[in-house]
């Protein structure tokens, strides 16, 4: 039993050695492939690292460039907006001339609309120092338009024209003062009657009384009319 064991061990060892020798070329070839693959992996890793560095550098450049482009675009938009505002302000500064032309043509409706539109624009850009004076100017223009409108209404009570009166009504409607027309008409008619009566009375009394007496009697008459 003891003599058989060494012999078997020697036989097994020899068999294993022969097996290794037989397969050594394949092992060597596979080992070579593994070494080549390892080298390829190392090269690929180096390329990836280098590429990442380039990408990071390029990304930084692109980011700065993008921010610069965005900043320039915002500045351009601000400039365009400012130019648009300045153009509107310049137009509004000459609005009173256009409104005066409209009033001369009795286009009071469009004159009011233009004035109110300019006032709305002025309210939007009130942070500009020049807008303050312009707003006051537009308010004065609107007051003048209302006076012109009152005069047109007064003329309608003397010489009524339906088309002209419709313009007046539309204008008061835009100003949200449509309810004031009846009261204004009463005041206008009353004033016209008083003026006419006063003229007749002065003409009649002037032939019989002194100027002071005429004034006293006229004031008495006006007081009686108000009662």
mmCIF file of C-alpha atoms in Angstrom:
data_model
loop_
_atom_site.group_PDB
_atom_site.id
_atom_site.type_symbol
_atom_site.label_atom_id
_atom_site.label_comp_id
_atom_site.label_asym_id
_atom_site.label_seq_id
_atom_site.Cartn_x
_atom_site.Cartn_y
_atom_site.Cartn_z
ATOM 1 C CA UNK A 1 0.000 0.000 0.000
ATOM 2 C CA UNK A 2 2.824 2.355 0.964
ATOM 3 C CA UNK A 3 4.822 1.463 -2.165
ATOM 4 C CA UNK A 4 1.823 1.953 -4.429
ATOM 5 C CA UNK A 5 1.121 5.529 -3.291
ATOM 6 C CA UNK A 6 4.373 7.121 -4.544
ATOM 7 C CA UNK A 7 3.992 5.410 -7.852
ATOM 8 C CA UNK A 8 0.446 6.678 -8.271
ATOM 9 C CA UNK A 9 1.507 10.178 -7.226
ATOM 10 C CA UNK A 10 4.335 10.167 -9.735
ATOM 11 C CA UNK A 11 1.984 8.954 -12.428
ATOM 12 C CA UNK A 12 -0.591 11.667 -11.629
ATOM 13 C CA UNK A 13 2.071 14.364 -11.516
ATOM 14 C CA UNK A 14 3.458 13.283 -14.850
ATOM 15 C CA UNK A 15 -0.008 13.267 -16.336
ATOM 16 C CA UNK A 16 -0.723 16.768 -15.070
ATOM 17 C CA UNK A 17 2.650 18.003 -16.322
ATOM 18 C CA UNK A 18 1.989 16.521 -19.751
ATOM 19 C CA UNK A 19 -1.443 18.173 -19.772
ATOM 20 C CA UNK A 20 0.103 21.526 -18.937
ATOM 21 C CA UNK A 21 2.702 21.141 -21.646
ATOM 22 C CA UNK A 22 0.044 20.256 -24.167
ATOM 23 C CA UNK A 23 -2.077 23.281 -23.303
ATOM 24 C CA UNK A 24 0.737 25.759 -22.737
ATOM 25 C CA UNK A 25 0.550 27.260 -26.263
ATOM 26 C CA UNK A 26 -3.156 27.950 -25.800
ATOM 27 C CA UNK A 27 -2.522 29.376 -22.340
ATOM 28 C CA UNK A 28 0.282 31.544 -23.669
ATOM 29 C CA UNK A 29 -1.906 32.793 -26.520
ATOM 30 C CA UNK A 30 -4.773 33.606 -24.166
ATOM 31 C CA UNK A 31 -2.395 35.335 -21.772
ATOM 32 C CA UNK A 32 -1.079 37.423 -24.665
ATOM 33 C CA UNK A 33 -4.642 38.368 -25.573
ATOM 34 C CA UNK A 34 -5.330 39.329 -21.963
ATOM 35 C CA UNK A 35 -2.227 41.524 -21.887
ATOM 36 C CA UNK A 36 -3.215 43.162 -25.185
ATOM 37 C CA UNK A 37 -6.748 43.713 -23.893
ATOM 38 C CA UNK A 38 -5.365 45.238 -20.710
ATOM 39 C CA UNK A 39 -3.224 47.587 -22.782
ATOM 40 C CA UNK A 40 -6.238 48.547 -24.911
ATOM 41 C CA UNK A 41 -8.265 49.223 -21.784
ATOM 42 C CA UNK A 42 -5.508 51.403 -20.358
ATOM 43 C CA UNK A 43 -5.263 53.329 -23.635
ATOM 44 C CA UNK A 44 -9.043 53.740 -23.749
ATOM 45 C CA UNK A 45 -9.015 54.957 -20.150
ATOM 46 C CA UNK A 46 -6.322 57.505 -21.004
ATOM 47 C CA UNK A 47 -8.326 58.673 -24.032
ATOM 48 C CA UNK A 48 -11.453 59.024 -21.878
ATOM 49 C CA UNK A 49 -9.582 61.059 -19.294
ATOM 50 C CA UNK A 50 -8.140 63.313 -21.970
ATOM 51 C CA UNK A 51 -11.534 63.662 -23.621
ATOM 52 C CA UNK A 52 -13.157 64.544 -20.317
ATOM 53 C CA UNK A 53 -10.574 67.268 -19.736
ATOM 54 C CA UNK A 54 -11.267 68.706 -23.192
ATOM 55 C CA UNK A 55 -15.013 68.513 -22.607
ATOM 56 C CA UNK A 56 -14.726 70.306 -19.281
ATOM 57 C CA UNK A 57 -12.592 73.001 -20.867
ATOM 58 C CA UNK A 58 -14.967 73.307 -23.824
ATOM 59 C CA UNK A 59 -17.979 73.338 -21.507
ATOM 60 C CA UNK A 60 -16.508 76.226 -19.547
ATOM 61 C CA UNK A 61 -15.827 78.161 -22.737
ATOM 62 C CA UNK A 62 -19.309 77.441 -24.073
ATOM 63 C CA UNK A 63 -20.903 78.432 -20.767
ATOM 64 C CA UNK A 64 -19.092 81.772 -20.720
ATOM 65 C CA UNK A 65 -19.943 82.312 -24.379
ATOM 66 C CA UNK A 66 -23.583 81.432 -23.755
ATOM 67 C CA UNK A 67 -23.822 83.836 -20.828
ATOM 68 C CA UNK A 68 -22.208 86.573 -22.901
ATOM 69 C CA UNK A 69 -24.689 85.952 -25.717
ATOM 70 C CA UNK A 70 -27.623 85.995 -23.297
ATOM 71 C CA UNK A 71 -26.369 89.188 -21.703
ATOM 72 C CA UNK A 72 -26.000 90.875 -25.098
ATOM 73 C CA UNK A 73 -29.468 89.684 -26.095
ATOM 74 C CA UNK A 74 -30.992 91.121 -22.914
ATOM 75 C CA UNK A 75 -29.213 94.422 -23.503
ATOM 76 C CA UNK A 76 -30.501 94.471 -27.065
ATOM 77 C CA UNK A 77 -34.062 93.855 -25.864
ATOM 78 C CA UNK A 78 -33.716 96.637 -23.287
ATOM 79 C CA UNK A 79 -32.435 99.026 -25.936
ATOM 80 C CA UNK A 80 -35.287 98.140 -28.283
ATOM 81 C CA UNK A 81 -37.782 98.622 -25.456
ATOM 82 C CA UNK A 82 -36.223 101.981 -24.568
ATOM 83 C CA UNK A 83 -36.310 103.096 -28.200
ATOM 84 C CA UNK A 84 -39.970 102.108 -28.410
ATOM 85 C CA UNK A 85 -40.747 104.081 -25.243
ATOM 86 C CA UNK A 86 -38.850 107.124 -26.514
ATOM 87 C CA UNK A 87 -40.735 106.946 -29.811
ATOM 88 C CA UNK A 88 -44.052 106.884 -27.943
ATOM 89 C CA UNK A 89 -43.001 109.795 -25.736
ATOM 90 C CA UNK A 90 -41.913 111.788 -28.782
ATOM 91 C CA UNK A 91 -45.268 111.087 -30.420
ATOM 92 C CA UNK A 92 -47.156 112.132 -27.284
ATOM 93 C CA UNK A 93 -45.242 115.410 -27.140
ATOM 94 C CA UNK A 94 -46.825 116.439 -30.443
ATOM 95 C CA UNK A 95 -50.236 114.981 -29.638
ATOM 96 C CA UNK A 96 -51.717 118.364 -28.719
ATOM 97 C CA UNK A 97 -51.147 119.558 -32.296
ATOM 98 C CA UNK A 98 -53.046 116.580 -33.681
ATOM 99 C CA UNK A 99 -55.804 117.017 -31.092
ATOM 100 C CA UNK A 100 -56.137 120.707 -31.963
ATOM 101 C CA UNK A 101 -56.544 119.755 -35.617
ATOM 102 C CA UNK A 102 -59.261 117.256 -34.666
ATOM 103 C CA UNK A 103 -61.097 119.870 -32.607
ATOM 104 C CA UNK A 104 -61.011 122.316 -35.504
ATOM 105 C CA UNK A 105 -62.655 119.601 -37.590
ATOM 106 C CA UNK A 106 -65.042 118.898 -34.674
ATOM 107 C CA UNK A 107 -63.754 115.320 -34.493
ATOM 108 C CA UNK A 108 -64.116 115.534 -30.741
ATOM 109 C CA UNK A 109 -64.669 111.788 -30.244
ATOM 110 C CA UNK A 110 -61.298 110.777 -31.693
ATOM 111 C CA UNK A 111 -59.625 113.713 -29.968
ATOM 112 C CA UNK A 112 -60.807 112.419 -26.588
ATOM 113 C CA UNK A 113 -59.791 108.858 -27.412
ATOM 114 C CA UNK A 114 -56.316 109.973 -28.461
ATOM 115 C CA UNK A 115 -55.879 112.069 -25.336
ATOM 116 C CA UNK A 116 -57.033 109.264 -23.016
ATOM 117 C CA UNK A 117 -54.778 106.773 -24.800
ATOM 118 C CA UNK A 118 -51.793 109.069 -24.306
ATOM 119 C CA UNK A 119 -52.676 109.503 -20.635
ATOM 120 C CA UNK A 120 -52.725 105.712 -20.219
ATOM 121 C CA UNK A 121 -49.309 105.405 -21.869
ATOM 122 C CA UNK A 122 -47.963 108.207 -19.687
ATOM 123 C CA UNK A 123 -49.178 106.351 -16.593
ATOM 124 C CA UNK A 124 -47.229 103.250 -17.676
ATOM 125 C CA UNK A 125 -43.957 105.171 -18.014
ATOM 126 C CA UNK A 126 -44.361 107.595 -15.126
ATOM 127 C CA UNK A 127 -40.879 106.658 -13.821
ATOM 128 C CA UNK A 128 -39.373 108.835 -16.567
ATOM 129 C CA UNK A 129 -38.859 112.431 -15.454
ATOM 130 C CA UNK A 130 -40.168 113.910 -18.704
ATOM 131 C CA UNK A 131 -43.486 112.093 -18.273
ATOM 132 C CA UNK A 132 -44.526 114.248 -15.314
ATOM 133 C CA UNK A 133 -44.667 117.446 -17.395
ATOM 134 C CA UNK A 134 -46.243 115.537 -20.254
ATOM 135 C CA UNK A 135 -48.993 114.195 -17.977
ATOM 136 C CA UNK A 136 -49.825 117.729 -16.828
ATOM 137 C CA UNK A 137 -49.887 118.852 -20.443
ATOM 138 C CA UNK A 138 -52.261 116.028 -21.372
ATOM 139 C CA UNK A 139 -54.520 116.863 -18.432
ATOM 140 C CA UNK A 140 -54.683 120.483 -19.592
ATOM 141 C CA UNK A 141 -55.437 119.285 -23.116
ATOM 142 C CA UNK A 142 -58.269 117.111 -21.819
ATOM 143 C CA UNK A 143 -59.747 120.072 -19.933
ATOM 144 C CA UNK A 144 -59.628 122.147 -23.121
ATOM 145 C CA UNK A 145 -61.354 119.319 -24.999
ATOM 146 C CA UNK A 146 -64.129 119.267 -22.396
ATOM 147 C CA UNK A 147 -64.573 123.027 -22.752
ATOM 148 C CA UNK A 148 -64.783 122.657 -26.504
ATOM 149 C CA UNK A 149 -67.313 119.881 -26.002
ATOM 150 C CA UNK A 150 -69.419 122.098 -23.729
ATOM 151 C CA UNK A 151 -69.365 124.806 -26.404
ATOM 152 C CA UNK A 152 -70.519 122.300 -29.016
ATOM 153 C CA UNK A 153 -73.368 121.258 -26.731
ATOM 154 C CA UNK A 154 -74.309 124.899 -26.211
ATOM 155 C CA UNK A 155 -74.368 125.523 -29.957
ATOM 156 C CA UNK A 156 -76.680 122.528 -30.382
ATOM 157 C CA UNK A 157 -79.275 124.210 -28.164
ATOM 158 C CA UNK A 158 -79.310 127.203 -30.505
ATOM 159 C CA UNK A 159 -78.939 125.473 -33.855
ATOM 160 C CA UNK A 160 -79.726 121.784 -33.441
ATOM 161 C CA UNK A 161 -78.154 119.271 -35.818
ATOM 162 C CA UNK A 162 -78.717 115.601 -35.067
ATOM 163 C CA UNK A 163 -75.355 114.437 -36.446
ATOM 164 C CA UNK A 164 -73.451 117.031 -34.449
ATOM 165 C CA UNK A 165 -75.450 116.294 -31.316
ATOM 166 C CA UNK A 166 -74.729 112.564 -31.671
ATOM 167 C CA UNK A 167 -71.006 113.369 -31.732
ATOM 168 C CA UNK A 168 -71.407 115.343 -28.529
ATOM 169 C CA UNK A 169 -73.315 112.520 -26.830
ATOM 170 C CA UNK A 170 -70.692 109.955 -27.899
ATOM 171 C CA UNK A 171 -67.919 112.191 -26.582
ATOM 172 C CA UNK A 172 -69.603 112.600 -23.187
ATOM 173 C CA UNK A 173 -70.104 108.836 -23.110
ATOM 174 C CA UNK A 174 -66.366 108.211 -23.601
ATOM 175 C CA UNK A 175 -65.665 110.634 -20.754
ATOM 176 C CA UNK A 176 -68.193 108.742 -18.581
ATOM 177 C CA UNK A 177 -70.160 111.976 -18.183
ATOM 178 C CA UNK A 178 -73.266 111.109 -20.142
ATOM 179 C CA UNK A 179 -75.486 111.796 -17.115
ATOM 180 C CA UNK A 180 -74.308 115.408 -16.993
ATOM 181 C CA UNK A 181 -75.868 116.345 -20.360
ATOM 182 C CA UNK A 182 -79.420 117.137 -19.080
ATOM 183 C CA UNK A 183 -78.102 119.403 -16.328
ATOM 184 C CA UNK A 184 -75.714 121.133 -18.723
ATOM 185 C CA UNK A 185 -78.497 121.704 -21.257
ATOM 186 C CA UNK A 186 -80.690 123.265 -18.562
ATOM 187 C CA UNK A 187 -77.851 125.531 -17.457
ATOM 188 C CA UNK A 188 -77.057 126.520 -21.037
ATOM 189 C CA UNK A 189 -80.692 127.291 -21.890
ATOM 190 C CA UNK A 190 -81.176 129.178 -18.638
ATOM 191 C CA UNK A 191 -78.036 131.206 -19.234
ATOM 192 C CA UNK A 192 -79.075 131.948 -22.819
ATOM 193 C CA UNK A 193 -82.518 133.108 -21.687
ATOM 194 C CA UNK A 194 -81.025 135.294 -18.973
ATOM 195 C CA UNK A 195 -78.538 136.847 -21.387
ATOM 196 C CA UNK A 196 -81.223 137.530 -23.974
ATOM 197 C CA UNK A 197 -83.605 138.963 -21.408
ATOM 198 C CA UNK A 198 -80.859 141.062 -19.880
ATOM 199 C CA UNK A 199 -79.985 142.492 -23.280
ATOM 200 C CA UNK A 200 -83.627 143.388 -23.944
ATOM 201 C CA UNK A 201 -84.075 144.911 -20.493
ATOM 202 C CA UNK A 202 -80.886 146.944 -20.729
ATOM 203 C CA UNK A 203 -81.904 148.198 -24.148
ATOM 204 C CA UNK A 204 -85.370 149.138 -22.901
ATOM 205 C CA UNK A 205 -84.388 150.644 -19.522
ATOM 206 C CA UNK A 206 -81.378 152.428 -20.905
ATOM 207 C CA UNK A 207 -83.670 154.914 -22.544
ATOM 208 C CA UNK A 208 -85.419 155.821 -19.269
ATOM 209 C CA UNK A 209 -82.922 155.334 -16.407
ATOM 210 C CA UNK A 210 -79.313 155.995 -15.581
ATOM 211 C CA UNK A 211 -76.685 153.272 -15.841
ATOM 212 C CA UNK A 212 -76.696 152.692 -12.069
ATOM 213 C CA UNK A 213 -80.469 152.360 -11.977
ATOM 214 C CA UNK A 214 -80.410 149.988 -14.924
ATOM 215 C CA UNK A 215 -77.890 147.743 -13.135
ATOM 216 C CA UNK A 216 -79.997 147.715 -9.954
ATOM 217 C CA UNK A 217 -83.160 146.830 -11.817
ATOM 218 C CA UNK A 218 -81.333 144.190 -13.835
ATOM 219 C CA UNK A 219 -79.974 142.547 -10.683
ATOM 220 C CA UNK A 220 -83.480 142.580 -9.227
ATOM 221 C CA UNK A 221 -84.789 140.910 -12.380
ATOM 222 C CA UNK A 222 -82.097 138.230 -12.292
ATOM 223 C CA UNK A 223 -82.892 137.548 -8.650
ATOM 224 C CA UNK A 224 -86.562 137.146 -9.464
ATOM 225 C CA UNK A 225 -85.733 134.713 -12.263
ATOM 226 C CA UNK A 226 -83.668 132.537 -9.923
ATOM 227 C CA UNK A 227 -86.542 132.411 -7.456
#
